[in-house]
JSON list of N, CA and C in Angstrom, two decimals:
[
{"chain": "A", "resi": 1, "resn": "MET", "atom": "N", "xyz": [112.13, 105.84, 89.53]},
{"chain": "A", "resi": 1, "resn": "MET", "atom": "CA", "xyz": [112.61, 106.48, 88.57]},
{"chain": "A", "resi": 1, "resn": "MET", "atom": "C", "xyz": [113.74, 107.34, 88.30]},
{"chain": "A", "resi": 2, "resn": "TYR", "atom": "N", "xyz": [114.61, 107.11, 88.84]},
{"chain": "A", "resi": 2, "resn": "TYR", "atom": "CA", "xyz": [116.22, 107.97, 89.20]},
{"chain": "A", "resi": 2, "resn": "TYR", "atom": "C", "xyz": [117.01, 107.83, 88.18]},
{"chain": "A", "resi": 3, "resn": "CYS", "atom": "N", "xyz": [117.57, 108.85, 87.75]},
{"chain": "A", "resi": 3, "resn": "CYS", "atom": "CA", "xyz": [118.38, 109.01, 86.77]},
{"chain": "A", "resi": 3, "resn": "CYS", "atom": "C", "xyz": [118.28, 108.04, 85.72]},
{"chain": "A", "resi": 4, "resn": "LEU", "atom": "N", "xyz": [116.60, 108.41, 85.26]},
{"chain": "A", "resi": 4, "resn": "LEU", "atom": "CA", "xyz": [116.54, 107.63, 83.80]},
{"chain": "A", "resi": 4, "resn": "LEU", "atom": "C", "xyz": [116.18, 108.63, 82.73]},
{"chain": "A", "resi": 5, "resn": "LYS", "atom": "N", "xyz": [116.56, 108.13, 81.37]},
{"chain": "A", "resi": 5, "resn": "LYS", "atom": "CA", "xyz": [116.40, 108.99, 80.34]},
{"chain": "A", "resi": 5, "resn": "LYS", "atom": "C", "xyz": [114.62, 109.53, 80.16]},
{"chain": "A", "resi": 6, "resn": "PRO", "atom": "N", "xyz": [114.71, 110.76, 79.64]},
{"chain": "A", "resi": 6, "resn": "PRO", "atom": "CA", "xyz": [113.22, 111.60, 79.48]},
{"chain": "A", "resi": 6, "resn": "PRO", "atom": "C", "xyz": [112.30, 110.05, 78.71]},
{"chain": "A", "resi": 7, "resn": "ARG", "atom": "N", "xyz": [112.88, 109.79, 77.36]},
{"chain": "A", "resi": 7, "resn": "ARG", "atom": "CA", "xyz": [112.19, 108.67, 77.10]},
{"chain": "A", "resi": 7, "resn": "ARG", "atom": "C", "xyz": [111.58, 107.52, 77.77]},
{"chain": "A", "resi": 8, "resn": "THR", "atom": "N", "xyz": [113.04, 106.89, 78.37]},
{"chain": "A", "resi": 8, "resn": "THR", "atom": "CA", "xyz": [112.23, 105.83, 79.47]},
{"chain": "A", "resi": 8, "resn": "THR", "atom": "C", "xyz": [111.29, 106.38, 80.63]},
{"chain": "A", "resi": 9, "resn": "LYS", "atom": "N", "xyz": [111.55, 107.46, 80.98]},
{"chain": "A", "resi": 9, "resn": "LYS", "atom": "CA", "xyz": [110.36, 108.00, 81.96]},
{"chain": "A", "resi": 9, "resn": "LYS", "atom": "C", "xyz": [109.19, 107.91, 81.28]},
{"chain": "A", "resi": 10, "resn": "VAL", "atom": "N", "xyz": [109.28, 108.19, 80.13]},
{"chain": "A", "resi": 10, "resn": "VAL", "atom": "CA", "xyz": [107.42, 108.43, 79.42]},
{"chain": "A", "resi": 10, "resn": "VAL", "atom": "C", "xyz": [107.32, 107.17, 79.30]},
{"chain": "A", "resi": 11, "resn": "ARG", "atom": "N", "xyz": [107.84, 106.10, 78.83]},
{"chain": "A", "resi": 11, "resn": "ARG", "atom": "CA", "xyz": [107.15, 104.98, 78.87]},
{"chain": "A", "resi": 11, "resn": "ARG", "atom": "C", "xyz": [106.98, 104.36, 79.73]},
{"chain": "A", "resi": 12, "resn": "SER", "atom": "N", "xyz": [107.81, 104.51, 80.84]},
{"chain": "A", "resi": 12, "resn": "SER", "atom": "CA", "xyz": [107.18, 104.01, 82.35]},
{"chain": "A", "resi": 12, "resn": "SER", "atom": "C", "xyz": [105.93, 104.59, 82.93]},
{"chain": "A", "resi": 13, "resn": "LEU", "atom": "N", "xyz": [105.57, 105.82, 82.75]},
{"chain": "A", "resi": 13, "resn": "LEU", "atom": "CA", "xyz": [104.64, 106.42, 83.13]},
{"chain": "A", "resi": 13, "resn": "LEU", "atom": "C", "xyz": [103.02, 105.93, 82.33]},
{"chain": "A", "resi": 14, "resn": "LEU", "atom": "N", "xyz": [103.34, 105.59, 80.87]},
{"chain": "A", "resi": 14, "resn": "LEU", "atom": "CA", "xyz": [102.51, 105.60, 80.33]},
{"chain": "A", "resi": 14, "resn": "LEU", "atom": "C", "xyz": [102.07, 103.99, 80.57]},
{"chain": "A", "resi": 15, "resn": "LYS", "atom": "N", "xyz": [103.27, 102.90, 81.15]},
{"chain": "A", "resi": 15, "resn": "LYS", "atom": "CA", "xyz": [103.07, 101.76, 81.39]},
{"chain": "A", "resi": 15, "resn": "LYS", "atom": "C", "xyz": [102.10, 101.46, 82.44]},
{"chain": "A", "resi": 16, "resn": "LEU", "atom": "N", "xyz": [102.23, 102.58, 83.45]},
{"chain": "A", "resi": 16, "resn": "LEU", "atom": "CA", "xyz": [101.45, 102.91, 84.49]},
{"chain": "A", "resi": 16, "resn": "LEU", "atom": "C", "xyz": [99.92, 103.64, 84.53]},
{"chain": "A", "resi": 17, "resn": "GLY", "atom": "N", "xyz": [99.45, 103.89, 83.41]},
{"chain": "A", "resi": 17, "resn": "GLY", "atom": "CA", "xyz": [98.13, 104.28, 82.87]},
{"chain": "A", "resi": 17, "resn": "GLY", "atom": "C", "xyz": [97.92, 105.88, 83.15]},
{"chain": "A", "resi": 18, "resn": "VAL", "atom": "N", "xyz": [99.45, 106.56, 83.14]},
{"chain": "A", "resi": 18, "resn": "VAL", "atom": "CA", "xyz": [99.27, 108.31, 82.98]},
{"chain": "A", "resi": 18, "resn": "VAL", "atom": "C", "xyz": [99.05, 108.51, 82.02]},
{"chain": "A", "resi": 19, "resn": "PRO", "atom": "N", "xyz": [97.82, 109.41, 81.97]},
{"chain": "A", "resi": 19, "resn": "PRO", "atom": "CA", "xyz": [97.85, 110.34, 80.39]},
{"chain": "A", "resi": 19, "resn": "PRO", "atom": "C", "xyz": [98.72, 111.00, 79.65]},
{"chain": "A", "resi": 20, "resn": "ILE", "atom": "N", "xyz": [98.99, 110.89, 78.48]},
{"chain": "A", "resi": 20, "resn": "ILE", "atom": "CA", "xyz": [100.03, 110.87, 77.30]},
{"chain": "A", "resi": 20, "resn": "ILE", "atom": "C", "xyz": [100.65, 112.05, 77.79]},
{"chain": "A", "resi": 21, "resn": "LEU", "atom": "N", "xyz": [99.84, 113.29, 77.92]},
{"chain": "A", "resi": 21, "resn": "LEU", "atom": "CA", "xyz": [100.25, 114.63, 78.28]},
{"chain": "A", "resi": 21, "resn": "LEU", "atom": "C", "xyz": [100.67, 114.69, 79.31]},
{"chain": "A", "resi": 22, "resn": "SER", "atom": "N", "xyz": [100.29, 113.97, 80.66]},
{"chain": "A", "resi": 22, "resn": "SER", "atom": "CA", "xyz": [101.05, 114.36, 82.05]},
{"chain": "A", "resi": 22, "resn": "SER", "atom": "C", "xyz": [102.50, 113.33, 81.73]},
{"chain": "A", "resi": 23, "resn": "ALA", "atom": "N", "xyz": [102.40, 111.98, 81.78]},
{"chain": "A", "resi": 23, "resn": "ALA", "atom": "CA", "xyz": [103.78, 111.28, 81.02]},
{"chain": "A", "resi": 23, "resn": "ALA", "atom": "C", "xyz": [104.69, 112.02, 80.56]},
{"chain": "A", "resi": 24, "resn": "VAL", "atom": "N", "xyz": [104.85, 112.65, 79.31]},
{"chain": "A", "resi": 24, "resn": "VAL", "atom": "CA", "xyz": [105.68, 113.47, 78.33]},
{"chain": "A", "resi": 24, "resn": "VAL", "atom": "C", "xyz": [105.99, 114.63, 79.33]},
{"chain": "A", "resi": 25, "resn": "GLY", "atom": "N", "xyz": [104.88, 115.37, 80.32]},
{"chain": "A", "resi": 25, "resn": "GLY", "atom": "CA", "xyz": [105.56, 116.86, 81.04]},
{"chain": "A", "resi": 25, "resn": "GLY", "atom": "C", "xyz": [106.41, 116.26, 82.18]},
{"chain": "A", "resi": 26, "resn": "CYS", "atom": "N", "xyz": [106.25, 115.19, 82.82]},
{"chain": "A", "resi": 26, "resn": "CYS", "atom": "CA", "xyz": [107.05, 114.59, 83.60]},
{"chain": "A", "resi": 26, "resn": "CYS", "atom": "C", "xyz": [108.44, 113.82, 83.01]},
{"chain": "A", "resi": 27, "resn": "GLY", "atom": "N", "xyz": [108.12, 113.43, 81.77]},
{"chain": "A", "resi": 27, "resn": "GLY", "atom": "CA", "xyz": [109.43, 112.71, 81.22]},
{"chain": "A", "resi": 27, "resn": "GLY", "atom": "C", "xyz": [110.45, 113.88, 81.14]},
{"chain": "A", "resi": 28, "resn": "ILE", "atom": "N", "xyz": [110.04, 114.96, 80.54]},
{"chain": "A", "resi": 28, "resn": "ILE", "atom": "CA", "xyz": [110.89, 115.65, 79.84]},
{"chain": "A", "resi": 28, "resn": "ILE", "atom": "C", "xyz": [111.53, 116.61, 80.79]},
{"chain": "A", "resi": 29, "resn": "SER", "atom": "N", "xyz": [110.98, 116.60, 82.24]},
{"chain": "A", "resi": 29, "resn": "SER", "atom": "CA", "xyz": [111.59, 117.75, 83.36]},
{"chain": "A", "resi": 29, "resn": "SER", "atom": "C", "xyz": [112.39, 117.29, 83.87]},
{"chain": "A", "resi": 30, "resn": "SER", "atom": "N", "xyz": [113.34, 118.49, 84.04]},
{"chain": "A", "resi": 30, "resn": "SER", "atom": "CA", "xyz": [114.85, 118.55, 84.66]},
{"chain": "A", "resi": 30, "resn": "SER", "atom": "C", "xyz": [114.68, 118.39, 85.80]},
{"chain": "A", "resi": 31, "resn": "LYS", "atom": "N", "xyz": [113.65, 118.32, 86.49]},
{"chain": "A", "resi": 31, "resn": "LYS", "atom": "CA", "xyz": [113.68, 118.26, 88.00]},
{"chain": "A", "resi": 31, "resn": "LYS", "atom": "C", "xyz": [114.15, 116.79, 88.33]},
{"chain": "A", "resi": 32, "resn": "GLY", "atom": "N", "xyz": [114.69, 116.54, 89.46]},
{"chain": "A", "resi": 32, "resn": "GLY", "atom": "CA", "xyz": [115.06, 115.73, 90.02]},
{"chain": "A", "resi": 32, "resn": "GLY", "atom": "C", "xyz": [113.98, 114.83, 90.64]},
{"chain": "A", "resi": 33, "resn": "PRO", "atom": "N", "xyz": [114.16, 113.57, 91.20]},
{"chain": "A", "resi": 33, "resn": "PRO", "atom": "CA", "xyz": [113.05, 112.87, 91.56]},
{"chain": "A", "resi": 33, "resn": "PRO", "atom": "C", "xyz": [112.36, 113.09, 93.02]},
{"chain": "A", "resi": 34, "resn": "CYS", "atom": "N", "xyz": [112.98, 113.77, 93.68]},
{"chain": "A", "resi": 34, "resn": "CYS", "atom": "CA", "xyz": [112.42, 114.60, 94.94]},
{"chain": "A", "resi": 34, "resn": "CYS", "atom": "C", "xyz": [111.74, 115.50, 94.59]},
{"chain": "A", "resi": 35, "resn": "ARG", "atom": "N", "xyz": [111.98, 116.04, 93.94]},
{"chain": "A", "resi": 35, "resn": "ARG", "atom": "CA", "xyz": [111.51, 117.64, 93.28]},
{"chain": "A", "resi": 35, "resn": "ARG", "atom": "C", "xyz": [109.72, 117.19, 92.46]},
{"chain": "A", "resi": 36, "resn": "SER", "atom": "N", "xyz": [110.14, 115.87, 91.63]},
{"chain": "A", "resi": 36, "resn": "SER", "atom": "CA", "xyz": [108.89, 115.78, 90.63]},
{"chain": "A", "resi": 36, "resn": "SER", "atom": "C", "xyz": [108.26, 115.05, 91.13]},
{"chain": "A", "resi": 37, "resn": "SER", "atom": "N", "xyz": [108.34, 114.49, 92.46]},
{"chain": "A", "resi": 37, "resn": "SER", "atom": "CA", "xyz": [107.57, 113.31, 92.94]},
{"chain": "A", "resi": 37, "resn": "SER", "atom": "C", "xyz": [105.98, 113.86, 93.34]},
{"chain": "A", "resi": 38, "resn": "LYS", "atom": "N", "xyz": [105.78, 115.53, 93.29]},
{"chain": "A", "resi": 38, "resn": "LYS", "atom": "CA", "xyz": [104.55, 116.12, 93.56]},
{"chain": "A", "resi": 38, "resn": "LYS", "atom": "C", "xyz": [103.80, 116.34, 92.53]},
{"chain": "A", "resi": 39, "resn": "THR", "atom": "N", "xyz": [104.63, 116.05, 91.15]},
{"chain": "A", "resi": 39, "resn": "THR", "atom": "CA", "xyz": [103.58, 116.30, 89.94]},
{"chain": "A", "resi": 39, "resn": "THR", "atom": "C", "xyz": [102.30, 115.15, 89.88]},
{"chain": "A", "resi": 40, "resn": "PRO", "atom": "N", "xyz": [101.69, 116.03, 89.01]},
{"chain": "A", "resi": 40, "resn": "PRO", "atom": "CA", "xyz": [100.42, 115.22, 89.21]},
{"chain": "A", "resi": 40, "resn": "PRO", "atom": "C", "xyz": [100.68, 113.69, 88.30]},
{"chain": "A", "resi": 41, "resn": "GLY", "atom": "N", "xyz": [101.55, 113.83, 86.96]},
{"chain": "A", "resi": 41, "resn": "GLY", "atom": "CA", "xyz": [101.99, 112.62, 86.34]},
{"chain": "A", "resi": 41, "resn": "GLY", "atom": "C", "xyz": [102.37, 111.32, 87.58]},
{"chain": "A", "resi": 42, "resn": "ILE", "atom": "N", "xyz": [103.24, 111.96, 88.52]},
{"chain": "A", "resi": 42, "resn": "ILE", "atom": "CA", "xyz": [103.69, 111.01, 89.00]},
{"chain": "A", "resi": 42, "resn": "ILE", "atom": "C", "xyz": [102.76, 110.55, 90.36]},
{"chain": "A", "resi": 43, "resn": "GLN", "atom": "N", "xyz": [102.00, 111.34, 90.76]},
{"chain": "A", "resi": 43, "resn": "GLN", "atom": "CA", "xyz": [101.17, 111.04, 91.60]},
{"chain": "A", "resi": 43, "resn": "GLN", "atom": "C", "xyz": [100.22, 110.17, 91.08]},
{"chain": "A", "resi": 44, "resn": "GLN", "atom": "N", "xyz": [99.34, 110.39, 89.69]},
{"chain": "A", "resi": 44, "resn": "GLN", "atom": "CA", "xyz": [98.58, 109.04, 89.04]},
{"chain": "A", "resi": 44, "resn": "GLN", "atom": "C", "xyz": [99.11, 107.87, 88.85]},
{"chain": "A", "resi": 45, "resn": "GLY", "atom": "N", "xyz": [100.69, 107.90, 88.74]},
{"chain": "A", "resi": 45, "resn": "GLY", "atom": "CA", "xyz": [101.24, 106.80, 88.11]},
{"chain": "A", "resi": 45, "resn": "GLY", "atom": "C", "xyz": [101.62, 105.71, 89.65]},
{"chain": "A", "resi": 46, "resn": "LEU", "atom": "N", "xyz": [102.53, 106.47, 90.43]},
{"chain": "A", "resi": 46, "resn": "LEU", "atom": "CA", "xyz": [102.66, 105.79, 91.72]},
{"chain": "A", "resi": 46, "resn": "LEU", "atom": "C", "xyz": [101.31, 106.01, 92.89]},
{"chain": "A", "resi": 47, "resn": "THR", "atom": "N", "xyz": [100.59, 105.20, 92.73]},
{"chain": "A", "resi": 47, "resn": "THR", "atom": "CA", "xyz": [99.44, 105.53, 93.85]},
{"chain": "A", "resi": 47, "resn": "THR", "atom": "C", "xyz": [100.31, 104.55, 95.07]},
{"chain": "A", "resi": 48, "resn": "ASN", "atom": "N", "xyz": [99.04, 104.87, 96.23]},
{"chain": "A", "resi": 48, "resn": "ASN", "atom": "CA", "xyz": [99.33, 104.19, 96.95]},
{"chain": "A", "resi": 48, "resn": "ASN", "atom": "C", "xyz": [99.38, 102.51, 97.23]},
{"chain": "A", "resi": 49, "resn": "ALA", "atom": "N", "xyz": [98.29, 102.25, 96.39]},
{"chain": "A", "resi": 49, "resn": "ALA", "atom": "CA", "xyz": [97.80, 100.60, 95.91]},
{"chain": "A", "resi": 49, "resn": "ALA", "atom": "C", "xyz": [99.05, 100.25, 95.19]},
{"chain": "A", "resi": 50, "resn": "TYR", "atom": "N", "xyz": [99.82, 100.48, 94.55]},
{"chain": "A", "resi": 50, "resn": "TYR", "atom": "CA", "xyz": [100.68, 100.49, 93.64]},
{"chain": "A", "resi": 50, "resn": "TYR", "atom": "C", "xyz": [101.88, 100.37, 94.04]},
{"chain": "A", "resi": 51, "resn": "LEU", "atom": "N", "xyz": [102.44, 101.00, 94.94]},
{"chain": "A", "resi": 51, "resn": "LEU", "atom": "CA", "xyz": [103.35, 101.08, 96.10]},
{"chain": "A", "resi": 51, "resn": "LEU", "atom": "C", "xyz": [103.17, 99.77, 97.08]},
{"chain": "A", "resi": 52, "resn": "GLU", "atom": "N", "xyz": [102.11, 99.80, 97.38]},
{"chain": "A", "resi": 52, "resn": "GLU", "atom": "CA", "xyz": [101.82, 98.25, 98.35]},
{"chain": "A", "resi": 52, "resn": "GLU", "atom": "C", "xyz": [101.63, 97.16, 97.75]},
{"chain": "A", "resi": 53, "resn": "ALA", "atom": "N", "xyz": [101.12, 97.50, 96.56]},
{"chain": "A", "resi": 53, "resn": "ALA", "atom": "CA", "xyz": [101.81, 96.01, 95.33]},
{"chain": "A", "resi": 53, "resn": "ALA", "atom": "C", "xyz": [103.13, 95.73, 95.12]},
{"chain": "A", "resi": 54, "resn": "GLU", "atom": "N", "xyz": [103.81, 96.75, 95.42]},
{"chain": "A", "resi": 54, "resn": "GLU", "atom": "CA", "xyz": [105.43, 96.65, 95.27]},
{"chain": "A", "resi": 54, "resn": "GLU", "atom": "C", "xyz": [106.19, 96.02, 96.36]},
{"chain": "A", "resi": 55, "resn": "GLY", "atom": "N", "xyz": [105.62, 95.74, 97.44]},
{"chain": "A", "resi": 55, "resn": "GLY", "atom": "CA", "xyz": [105.71, 95.24, 98.98]},
{"chain": "A", "resi": 55, "resn": "GLY", "atom": "C", "xyz": [106.26, 96.39, 100.12]},
{"chain": "A", "resi": 56, "resn": "LEU", "atom": "N", "xyz": [106.01, 97.54, 99.50]},
{"chain": "A", "resi": 56, "resn": "LEU", "atom": "CA", "xyz": [105.87, 99.00, 100.22]},
{"chain": "A", "resi": 56, "resn": "LEU", "atom": "C", "xyz": [104.93, 98.96, 101.61]},
{"chain": "A", "resi": 57, "resn": "PHE", "atom": "N", "xyz": [105.56, 99.71, 102.77]},
{"chain": "A", "resi": 57, "resn": "PHE", "atom": "CA", "xyz": [104.15, 99.76, 103.56]},
{"chain": "A", "resi": 57, "resn": "PHE", "atom": "C", "xyz": [104.19, 101.11, 103.79]},
{"chain": "A", "resi": 58, "resn": "SER", "atom": "N", "xyz": [102.66, 101.47, 104.36]},
{"chain": "A", "resi": 58, "resn": "SER", "atom": "CA", "xyz": [102.61, 103.15, 104.50]},
{"chain": "A", "resi": 58, "resn": "SER", "atom": "C", "xyz": [103.23, 103.38, 105.96]},
{"chain": "A", "resi": 59, "resn": "LEU", "atom": "N", "xyz": [103.92, 104.24, 105.91]},
{"chain": "A", "resi": 59, "resn": "LEU", "atom": "CA", "xyz": [104.44, 104.54, 107.22]},
{"chain": "A", "resi": 59, "resn": "LEU", "atom": "C", "xyz": [103.39, 105.34, 108.33]},
{"chain": "A", "resi": 60, "resn": "ARG", "atom": "N", "xyz": [102.31, 105.90, 107.82]},
{"chain": "A", "resi": 60, "resn": "ARG", "atom": "CA", "xyz": [101.46, 106.66, 108.53]},
{"chain": "A", "resi": 60, "resn": "ARG", "atom": "C", "xyz": [100.82, 105.18, 109.21]},
{"chain": "A", "resi": 61, "resn": "GLU", "atom": "N", "xyz": [100.44, 104.39, 108.16]},
{"chain": "A", "resi": 61, "resn": "GLU", "atom": "CA", "xyz": [99.43, 103.04, 109.11]},
{"chain": "A", "resi": 61, "resn": "GLU", "atom": "C", "xyz": [100.31, 102.85, 109.79]},
{"chain": "A", "resi": 62, "resn": "ARG", "atom": "N", "xyz": [101.29, 102.54, 109.53]},
{"chain": "A", "resi": 62, "resn": "ARG", "atom": "CA", "xyz": [102.66, 101.94, 110.70]},
{"chain": "A", "resi": 62, "resn": "ARG", "atom": "C", "xyz": [102.61, 102.43, 111.92]},
{"chain": "A", "resi": 63, "resn": "TRP", "atom": "N", "xyz": [102.73, 103.72, 111.97]},
{"chain": "A", "resi": 63, "resn": "TRP", "atom": "CA", "xyz": [102.60, 104.73, 113.07]},
{"chain": "A", "resi": 63, "resn": "TRP", "atom": "C", "xyz": [101.42, 104.69, 113.59]},
{"chain": "A", "resi": 64, "resn": "ILE", "atom": "N", "xyz": [100.07, 104.58, 113.25]},
{"chain": "A", "resi": 64, "resn": "ILE", "atom": "CA", "xyz": [98.93, 104.15, 113.95]},
{"chain": "A", "resi": 64, "resn": "ILE", "atom": "C", "xyz": [98.74, 103.00, 114.63]},
{"chain": "A", "resi": 65, "resn": "THR", "atom": "N", "xyz": [99.19, 101.75, 113.84]},
{"chain": "A", "resi": 65, "resn": "THR", "atom": "CA", "xyz": [99.43, 100.44, 114.43]},
{"chain": "A", "resi": 65, "resn": "THR", "atom": "C", "xyz": [100.14, 100.26, 116.02]},
{"chain": "A", "resi": 66, "resn": "LEU", "atom": "N", "xyz": [101.09, 101.70, 115.72]},
{"chain": "A", "resi": 66, "resn": "LEU", "atom": "CA", "xyz": [101.91, 101.18, 117.12]},
{"chain": "A", "resi": 66, "resn": "LEU", "atom": "C", "xyz": [101.18, 102.11, 118.19]},
{"chain": "A", "resi": 67, "resn": "HIS", "atom": "N", "xyz": [100.61, 103.25, 117.95]},
{"chain": "A", "resi": 67, "resn": "HIS", "atom": "CA", "xyz": [100.60, 104.15, 118.97]},
{"chain": "A", "resi": 67, "resn": "HIS", "atom": "C", "xyz": [99.06, 103.92, 119.34]},
{"chain": "A", "resi": 68, "resn": "TYR", "atom": "N", "xyz": [98.23, 103.60, 118.50]},
{"chain": "A", "resi": 68, "resn": "TYR", "atom": "CA", "xyz": [96.79, 103.21, 118.98]},
{"chain": "A", "resi": 68, "resn": "TYR", "atom": "C", "xyz": [96.56, 101.66, 118.27]},
{"chain": "A", "resi": 69, "resn": "PRO", "atom": "N", "xyz": [97.42, 100.55, 119.83]},
{"chain": "A", "resi": 69, "resn": "PRO", "atom": "CA", "xyz": [96.82, 99.18, 119.17]},
{"chain": "A", "resi": 69, "resn": "PRO", "atom": "C", "xyz": [95.32, 98.98, 119.65]},
{"chain": "A", "resi": 70, "resn": "LYS", "atom": "N", "xyz": [94.66, 98.13, 119.18]},
{"chain": "A", "resi": 70, "resn": "LYS", "atom": "CA", "xyz": [93.49, 97.70, 119.57]},
{"chain": "A", "resi": 70, "resn": "LYS", "atom": "C", "xyz": [93.23, 96.73, 120.24]}
]
């Protein structure tokens, strides 16, 4: 959600199932994407399961499979 207008941020978070107060709090924030990534609204919306469904993989899981093969 980089360089999005506040209204667009709020709508996107609401589509991801974030409660309205958290979505509005994150949406109207002037923080950049890196700084706002640790806010509760973003954490609730962009879960590991969602990111995995989007095609991203966990660096932690990849590191474990490389260093501790079965």
